[in-house]
Coordinates of C-alpha atoms in Angstrom, one line a residue:
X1 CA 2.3 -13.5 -20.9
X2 CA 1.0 -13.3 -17.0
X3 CA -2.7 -13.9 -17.3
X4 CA -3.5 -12.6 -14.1
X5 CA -6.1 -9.4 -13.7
X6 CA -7.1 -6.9 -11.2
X7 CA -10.9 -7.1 -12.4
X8 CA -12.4 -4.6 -9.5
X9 CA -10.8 -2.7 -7.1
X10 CA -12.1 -0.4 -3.8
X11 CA -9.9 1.6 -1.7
X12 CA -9.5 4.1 1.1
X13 CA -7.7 6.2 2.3
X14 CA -6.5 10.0 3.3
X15 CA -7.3 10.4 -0.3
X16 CA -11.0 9.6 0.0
X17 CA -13.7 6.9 1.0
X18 CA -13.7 5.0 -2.5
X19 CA -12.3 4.8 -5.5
X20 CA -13.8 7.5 -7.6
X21 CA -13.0 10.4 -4.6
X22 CA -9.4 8.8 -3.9
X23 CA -8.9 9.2 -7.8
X24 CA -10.1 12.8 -7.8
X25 CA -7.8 13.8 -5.2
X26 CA -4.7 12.2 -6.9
X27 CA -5.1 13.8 -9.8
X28 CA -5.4 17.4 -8.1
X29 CA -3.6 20.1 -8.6
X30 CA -4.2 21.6 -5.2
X31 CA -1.8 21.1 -2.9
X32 CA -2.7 18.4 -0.3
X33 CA -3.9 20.0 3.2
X34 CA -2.1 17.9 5.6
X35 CA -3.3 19.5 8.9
X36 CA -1.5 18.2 12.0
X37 CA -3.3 16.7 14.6
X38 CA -2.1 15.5 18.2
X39 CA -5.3 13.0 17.6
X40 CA -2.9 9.8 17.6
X41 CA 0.6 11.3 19.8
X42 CA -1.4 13.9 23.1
X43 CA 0.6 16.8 22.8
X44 CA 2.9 16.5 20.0
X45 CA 1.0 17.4 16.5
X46 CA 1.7 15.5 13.8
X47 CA 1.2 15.1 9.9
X48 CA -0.5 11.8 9.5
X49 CA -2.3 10.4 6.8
X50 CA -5.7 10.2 8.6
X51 CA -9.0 8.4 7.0
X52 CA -11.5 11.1 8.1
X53 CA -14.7 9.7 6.3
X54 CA -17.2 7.5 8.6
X55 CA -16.6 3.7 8.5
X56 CA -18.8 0.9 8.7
X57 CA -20.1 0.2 12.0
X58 CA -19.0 -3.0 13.1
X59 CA -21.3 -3.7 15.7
X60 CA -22.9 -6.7 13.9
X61 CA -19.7 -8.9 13.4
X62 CA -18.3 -11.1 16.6
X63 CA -16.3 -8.8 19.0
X64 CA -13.1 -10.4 18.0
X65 CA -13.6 -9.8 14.3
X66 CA -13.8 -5.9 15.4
X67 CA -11.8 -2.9 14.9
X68 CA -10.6 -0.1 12.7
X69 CA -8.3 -2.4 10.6
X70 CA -11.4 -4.2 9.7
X71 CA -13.8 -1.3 9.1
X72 CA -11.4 -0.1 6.8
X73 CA -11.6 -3.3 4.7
X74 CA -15.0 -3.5 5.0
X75 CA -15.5 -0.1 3.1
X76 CA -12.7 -0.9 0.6
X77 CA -14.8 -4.7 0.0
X78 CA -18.3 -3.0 0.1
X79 CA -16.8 -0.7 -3.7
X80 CA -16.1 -5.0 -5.0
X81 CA -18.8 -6.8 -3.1
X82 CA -20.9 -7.2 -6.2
X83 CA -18.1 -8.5 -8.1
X84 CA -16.8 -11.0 -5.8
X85 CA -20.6 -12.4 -5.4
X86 CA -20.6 -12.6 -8.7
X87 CA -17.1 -14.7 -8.6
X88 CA -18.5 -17.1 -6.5
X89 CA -21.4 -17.9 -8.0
X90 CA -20.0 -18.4 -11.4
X91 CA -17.0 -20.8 -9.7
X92 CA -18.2 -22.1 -5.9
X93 CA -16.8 -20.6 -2.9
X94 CA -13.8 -22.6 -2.3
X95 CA -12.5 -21.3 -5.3
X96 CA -12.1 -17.9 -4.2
X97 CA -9.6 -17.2 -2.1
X98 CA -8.4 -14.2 0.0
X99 CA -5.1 -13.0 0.5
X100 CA -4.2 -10.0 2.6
X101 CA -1.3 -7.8 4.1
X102 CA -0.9 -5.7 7.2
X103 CA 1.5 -4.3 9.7
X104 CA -0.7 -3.4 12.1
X105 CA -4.3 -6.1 12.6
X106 CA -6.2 -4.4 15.8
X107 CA -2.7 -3.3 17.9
X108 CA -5.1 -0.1 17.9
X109 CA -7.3 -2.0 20.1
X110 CA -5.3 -3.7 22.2
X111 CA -3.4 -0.3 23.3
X112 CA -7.1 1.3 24.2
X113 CA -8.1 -2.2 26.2
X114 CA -4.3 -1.8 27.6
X115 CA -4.4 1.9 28.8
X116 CA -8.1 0.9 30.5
X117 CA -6.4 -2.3 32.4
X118 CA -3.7 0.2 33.3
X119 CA -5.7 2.2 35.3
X120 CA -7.1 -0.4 37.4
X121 CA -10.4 -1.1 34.9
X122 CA -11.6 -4.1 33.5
X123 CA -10.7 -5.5 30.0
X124 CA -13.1 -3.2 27.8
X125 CA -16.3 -5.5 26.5
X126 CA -15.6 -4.8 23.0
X127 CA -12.3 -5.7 23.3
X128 CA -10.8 -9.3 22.0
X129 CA -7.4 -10.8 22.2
X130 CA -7.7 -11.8 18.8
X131 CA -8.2 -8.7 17.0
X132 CA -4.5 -7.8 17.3
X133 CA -3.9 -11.4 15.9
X134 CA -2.1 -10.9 12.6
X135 CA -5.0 -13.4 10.5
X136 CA -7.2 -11.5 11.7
X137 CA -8.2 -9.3 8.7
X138 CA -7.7 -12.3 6.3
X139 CA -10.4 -14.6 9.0
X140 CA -13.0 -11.0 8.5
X141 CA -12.7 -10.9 5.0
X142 CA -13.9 -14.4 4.4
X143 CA -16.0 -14.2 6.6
X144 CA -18.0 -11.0 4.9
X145 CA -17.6 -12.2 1.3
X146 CA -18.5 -16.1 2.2
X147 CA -15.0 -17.0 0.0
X148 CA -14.1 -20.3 1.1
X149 CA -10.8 -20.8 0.1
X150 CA -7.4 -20.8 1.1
X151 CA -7.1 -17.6 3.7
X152 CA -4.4 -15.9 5.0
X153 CA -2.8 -12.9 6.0
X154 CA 1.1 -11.4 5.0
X155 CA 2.9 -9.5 7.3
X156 CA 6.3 -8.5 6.2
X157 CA 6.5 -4.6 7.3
X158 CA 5.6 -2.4 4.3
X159 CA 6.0 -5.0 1.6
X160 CA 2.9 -7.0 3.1
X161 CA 0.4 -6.5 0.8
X162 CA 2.8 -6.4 -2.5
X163 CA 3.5 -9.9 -1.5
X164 CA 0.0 -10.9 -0.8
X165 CA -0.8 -9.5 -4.2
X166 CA 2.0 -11.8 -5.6
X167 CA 1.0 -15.1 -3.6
X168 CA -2.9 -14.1 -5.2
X169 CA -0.9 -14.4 -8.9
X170 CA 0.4 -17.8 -8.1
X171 CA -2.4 -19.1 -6.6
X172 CA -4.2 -18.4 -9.7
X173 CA -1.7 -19.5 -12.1
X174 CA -1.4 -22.3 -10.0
X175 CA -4.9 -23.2 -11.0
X176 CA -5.6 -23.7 -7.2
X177 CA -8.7 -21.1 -7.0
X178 CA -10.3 -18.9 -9.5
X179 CA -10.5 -15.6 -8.0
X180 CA -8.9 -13.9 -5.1
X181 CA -9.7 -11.1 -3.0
X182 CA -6.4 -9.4 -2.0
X183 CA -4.9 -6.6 -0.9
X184 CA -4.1 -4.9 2.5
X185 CA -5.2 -2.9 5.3
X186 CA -3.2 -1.1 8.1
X187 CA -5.0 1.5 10.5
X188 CA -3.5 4.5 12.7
X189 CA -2.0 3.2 16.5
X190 CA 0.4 5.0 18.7
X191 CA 2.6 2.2 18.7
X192 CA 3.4 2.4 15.0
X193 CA 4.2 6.5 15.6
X194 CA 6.0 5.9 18.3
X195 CA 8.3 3.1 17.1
X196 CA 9.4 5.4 13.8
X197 CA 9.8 7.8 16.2
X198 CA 12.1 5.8 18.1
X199 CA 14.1 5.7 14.9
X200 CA 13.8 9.4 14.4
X201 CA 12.4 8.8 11.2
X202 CA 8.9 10.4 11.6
X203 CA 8.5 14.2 10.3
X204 CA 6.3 16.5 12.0
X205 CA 5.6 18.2 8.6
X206 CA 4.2 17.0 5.1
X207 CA 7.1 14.4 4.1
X208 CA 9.4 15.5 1.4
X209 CA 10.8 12.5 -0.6
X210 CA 13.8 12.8 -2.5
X211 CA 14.3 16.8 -1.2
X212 CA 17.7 17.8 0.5
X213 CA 15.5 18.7 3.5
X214 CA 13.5 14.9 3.7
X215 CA 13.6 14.4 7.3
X216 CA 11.3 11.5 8.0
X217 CA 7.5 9.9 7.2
X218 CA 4.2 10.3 7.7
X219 CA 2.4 7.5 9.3
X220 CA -1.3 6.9 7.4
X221 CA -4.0 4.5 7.2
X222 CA -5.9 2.7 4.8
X223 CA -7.1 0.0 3.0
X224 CA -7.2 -1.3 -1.0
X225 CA -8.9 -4.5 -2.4
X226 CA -8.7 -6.2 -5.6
X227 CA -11.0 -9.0 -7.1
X228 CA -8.3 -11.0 -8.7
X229 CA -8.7 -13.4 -11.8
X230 CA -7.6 -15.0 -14.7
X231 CA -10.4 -13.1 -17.2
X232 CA -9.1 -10.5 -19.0
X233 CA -10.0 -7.1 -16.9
X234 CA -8.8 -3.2 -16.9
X235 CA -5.4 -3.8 -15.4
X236 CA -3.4 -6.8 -15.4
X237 CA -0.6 -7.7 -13.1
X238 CA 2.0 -8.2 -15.8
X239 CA 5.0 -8.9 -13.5
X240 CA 6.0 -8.9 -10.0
X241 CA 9.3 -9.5 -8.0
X242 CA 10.6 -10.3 -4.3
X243 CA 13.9 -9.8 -2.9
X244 CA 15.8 -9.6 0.0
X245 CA 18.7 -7.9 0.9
X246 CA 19.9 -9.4 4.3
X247 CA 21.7 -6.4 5.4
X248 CA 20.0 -4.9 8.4
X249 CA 17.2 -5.2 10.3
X250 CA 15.5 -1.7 9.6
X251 CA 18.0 0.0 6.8
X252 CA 18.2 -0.7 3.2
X253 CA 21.1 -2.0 1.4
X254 CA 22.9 1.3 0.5
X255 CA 23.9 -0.3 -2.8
X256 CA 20.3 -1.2 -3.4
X257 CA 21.3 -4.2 -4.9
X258 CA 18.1 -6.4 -4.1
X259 CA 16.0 -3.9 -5.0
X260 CA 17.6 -3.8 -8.3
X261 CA 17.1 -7.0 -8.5
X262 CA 13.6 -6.9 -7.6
X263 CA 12.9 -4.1 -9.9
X264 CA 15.0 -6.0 -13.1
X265 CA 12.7 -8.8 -12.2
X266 CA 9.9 -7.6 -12.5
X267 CA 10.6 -6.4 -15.7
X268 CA 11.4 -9.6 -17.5
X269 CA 8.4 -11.7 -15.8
X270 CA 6.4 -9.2 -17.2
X271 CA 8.3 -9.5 -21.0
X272 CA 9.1 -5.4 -20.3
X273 CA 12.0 -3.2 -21.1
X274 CA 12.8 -0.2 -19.0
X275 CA 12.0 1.7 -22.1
X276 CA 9.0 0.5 -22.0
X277 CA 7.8 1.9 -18.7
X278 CA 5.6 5.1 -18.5
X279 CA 5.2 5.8 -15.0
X280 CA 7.5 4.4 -11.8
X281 CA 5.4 5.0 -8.6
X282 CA 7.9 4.9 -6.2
X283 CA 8.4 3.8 -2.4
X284 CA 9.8 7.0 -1.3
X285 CA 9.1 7.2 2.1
X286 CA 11.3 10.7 2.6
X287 CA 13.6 9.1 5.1
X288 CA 17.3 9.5 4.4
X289 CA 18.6 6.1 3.7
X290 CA 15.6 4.6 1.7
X291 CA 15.5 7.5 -0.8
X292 CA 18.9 7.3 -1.6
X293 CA 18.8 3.6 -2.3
X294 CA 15.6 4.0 -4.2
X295 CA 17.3 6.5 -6.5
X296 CA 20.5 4.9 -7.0
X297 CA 18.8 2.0 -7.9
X298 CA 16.8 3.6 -9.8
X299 CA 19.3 4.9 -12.4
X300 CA 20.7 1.7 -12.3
X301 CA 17.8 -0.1 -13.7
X302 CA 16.8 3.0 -16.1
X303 CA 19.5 4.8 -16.5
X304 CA 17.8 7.9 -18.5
X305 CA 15.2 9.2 -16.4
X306 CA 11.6 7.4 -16.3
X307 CA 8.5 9.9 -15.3
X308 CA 8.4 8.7 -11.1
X309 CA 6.8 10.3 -8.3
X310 CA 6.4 9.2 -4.6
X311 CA 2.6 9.4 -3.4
X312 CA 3.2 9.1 0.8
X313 CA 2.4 12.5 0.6
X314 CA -0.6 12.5 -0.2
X315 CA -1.8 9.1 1.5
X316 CA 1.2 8.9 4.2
X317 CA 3.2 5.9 4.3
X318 CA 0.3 2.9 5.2
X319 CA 2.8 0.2 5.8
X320 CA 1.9 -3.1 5.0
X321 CA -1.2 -1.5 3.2
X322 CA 0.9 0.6 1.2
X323 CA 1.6 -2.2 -1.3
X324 CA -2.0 -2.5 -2.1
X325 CA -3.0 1.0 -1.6
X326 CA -0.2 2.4 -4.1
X327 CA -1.2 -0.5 -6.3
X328 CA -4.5 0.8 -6.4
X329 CA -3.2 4.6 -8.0
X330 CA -1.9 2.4 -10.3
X331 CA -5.1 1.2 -11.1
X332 CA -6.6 4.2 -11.2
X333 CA -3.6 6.0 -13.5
X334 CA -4.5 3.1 -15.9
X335 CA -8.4 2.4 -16.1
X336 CA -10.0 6.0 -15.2
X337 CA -7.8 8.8 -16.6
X338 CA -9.1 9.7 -19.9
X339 CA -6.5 12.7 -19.5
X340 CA -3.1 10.5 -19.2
X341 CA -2.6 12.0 -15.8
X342 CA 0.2 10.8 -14.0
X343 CA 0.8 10.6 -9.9
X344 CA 1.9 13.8 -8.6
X345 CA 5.4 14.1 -6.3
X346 CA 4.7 16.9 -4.0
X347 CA 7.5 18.0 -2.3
X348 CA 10.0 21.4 -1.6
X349 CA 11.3 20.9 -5.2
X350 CA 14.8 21.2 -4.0
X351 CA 16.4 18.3 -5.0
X352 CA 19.4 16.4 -3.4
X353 CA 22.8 17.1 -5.0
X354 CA 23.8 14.0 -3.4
X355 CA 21.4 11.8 -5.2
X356 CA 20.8 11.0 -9.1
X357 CA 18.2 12.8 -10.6
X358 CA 14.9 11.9 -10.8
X359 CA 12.1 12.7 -13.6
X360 CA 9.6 13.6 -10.5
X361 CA 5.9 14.3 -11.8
X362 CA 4.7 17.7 -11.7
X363 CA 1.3 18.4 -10.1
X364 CA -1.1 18.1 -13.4
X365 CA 1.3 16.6 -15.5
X366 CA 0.3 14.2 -18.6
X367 CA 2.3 11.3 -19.5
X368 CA 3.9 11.9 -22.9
X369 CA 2.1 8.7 -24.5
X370 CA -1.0 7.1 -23.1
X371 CA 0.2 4.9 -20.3
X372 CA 0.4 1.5 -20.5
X373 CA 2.8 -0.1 -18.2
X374 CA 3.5 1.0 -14.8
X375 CA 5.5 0.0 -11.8
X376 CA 5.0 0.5 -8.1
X377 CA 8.2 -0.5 -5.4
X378 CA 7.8 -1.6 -2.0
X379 CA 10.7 -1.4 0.1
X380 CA 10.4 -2.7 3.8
X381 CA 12.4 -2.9 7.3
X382 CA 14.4 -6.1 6.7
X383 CA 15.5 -5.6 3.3
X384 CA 12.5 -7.1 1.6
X385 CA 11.6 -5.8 -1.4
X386 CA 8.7 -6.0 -3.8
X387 CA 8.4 -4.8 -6.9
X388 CA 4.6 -5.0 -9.2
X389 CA 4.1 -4.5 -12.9
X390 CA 0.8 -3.5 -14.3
X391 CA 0.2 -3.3 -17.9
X392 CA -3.3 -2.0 -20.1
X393 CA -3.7 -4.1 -23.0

């Protein structure tokens, strides 16, 4: 059995600014909003999954540890704070370690201090070459908590922070550190929305996974943290997976063949059958080519249908936060739903012939046993693919 627990967790996202709003809203049977806004793209309203709260101010941390990335992992750390000080003082600083994902670091940032230089103005004071480095987030995180351990950041498109969570699992069972704060954080920049764009693969309208009418994502932002251990907590990482198709640069294997494997993994690291599963949440990012795989490898792996739903539409896709972020529904579906609730799929309802069915979760839905073992895919440009496996004891 993987001894490895997510002891505390803080998040945020379009869903809310911690933990107990974002698990409100998932469980809500009101339809998501999803206002377009031309806030990001001038001119051209989009859907995007926005963090409208107020963040941290950042004003007291060195200008090259600034930026929205970071503010967003400083109010995801602020909901574990007490726990990681906690952590360290029970085992010494440089056993705690911090593990992180992202896509994105400050490129937010650099396009503002870009646009200024454009126009004939001087690099903005608050602005830093190395906020758009990729360790970045990884470098602020330790810094805030005072963790002194090994550091570093992931950055493998949207798979980034399910692989950071995995490389937290071995560092642990590897007895290196004790704890590990890990997770990932990815913030709204036009040069993510214009670069799915590019691929026409971003939708102007709430995404629609798995619907004959899917026409593209929803770029969001957001940020999850876990305190990670080996003492027993509400969730533990039961089994996790990595795989990689080398097929394309940007589109899955159309077989889906390493994310079967990913997915079949998983399963047997974590001592699971597919029978055994209560809840899939899946990567279903509403584009054409990565739902298909994703259900074709679905009923691979499962064959009868497995309660699933895809929850971009409700936080939009975060990229290399989305690991973390999705992990942390998971979290939620297991530890603070008295009710059995599952993760809604909201969508058109109008399935794709083309594709095998799917059991998608109906908004207010209750699992048909109390959950216990749930898994969340990660599918990313590049054919890597992650797969996590969280169990309740």
């Amino acid at each position: 059995m993987n001894d490895v627990f997510l002891n505390e967790m803080g998040v945020v996202c379009a869903l809310g600014g911690d933990a107990d709003a974002v698990g409100r809203a998932l469980f809500d049977t009101a339809a998501p909003a999803n206002a377009a806004t031309d806030a990001v793209t001038p001119g051209r309203p989009l859907v995007l999954g926005r963090v409208l709260s107020a963040l941290p101010a950042m004003d007291d941390q060195p200008v090259a540890l600034r930026g929205r990335n970071n503010a967003l992992l400083r109010q995801a750390y602020a909901q574990i704070a007490p726990a990681v000080a906690a952590a360290i003082d029970q085992h010494g600083a440089s056993r705690v370690a911090v593990v992180l994902g992202t896509s994105t670091s400050g490129i937010g940032e650099a396009e503002h201090a870009l646009h200024q230089r454009a126009l004939g103005q001087p690099w903005p004071s608050g602005f830093h070459y190395a906020q758009q480095e990729m360790g970045t987030p990884a470098r602020f995180v330790r810094a805030l908590s005072g963790a002194r351990g090994p550091a570093w950041t992931v950055s493998t498109a949207c798979s980034s922070s399910a692989k950071a969570m995995m490389s937290a699992a071995r560092l642990l069972r590897a007895g290196i550190v004790d704890a590990v704060i890990a997770g990932g954080a990815d913030s709204l920049c036009r040069f993510t929305v214009e670069g799915f764009s590019a691929l026409e693969s971003v939708s102007a309208r709430r995404c629609n996974p798995f619907s004959r009418h899917r026409d593209g994502i929803n770029i969001g932002e957001g940020a999850a943290l876990f305190l990670m251990t080996r003492a027993p907590g509400a969730v533990r990482l039961s089994g996790w997976s990595e795989t990689s198709d080398a097929h394309h640069l940007s589109a899955p294997d159309p077989a889906g063949t390493g994310a079967i494997a990913a997915i079949q993994q998983a399963l047997a690291r974590a001592g699971l059958s597919p029978a055994q599963i209560d809840y899939v949440n899946l990567h279903g990012t509403a584009t054409r080519q990565n739902d298909a795989m994703e259900s074709r490898a679905m009923q691979a792996v499962f064959g009868a249908p497995v309660p699933a739903s895809a929850t971009k539409p409700l936080t939009g896709h975060t990229l290399g936060a989305a690991g973390a972020i999705e992990a942390a529904l998971c979290w939620l579906t297991l530890a603070r739903n008295p009710a059995g609730l599952l993760p809604p799929h909201w969508w058109d309802g109008e399935a794709d012939p083309e594709l095998p069915a799917l059991a998608l979760v109906a908004p207010g839905e209750s699992a048909a046993r109390v959950p216990r073992h749930l898994l969340s895919h990660s599918f990313a440009f590049g054919g890597s693919n992650a797969v996590l496996a969280f169990s309740r004891d």
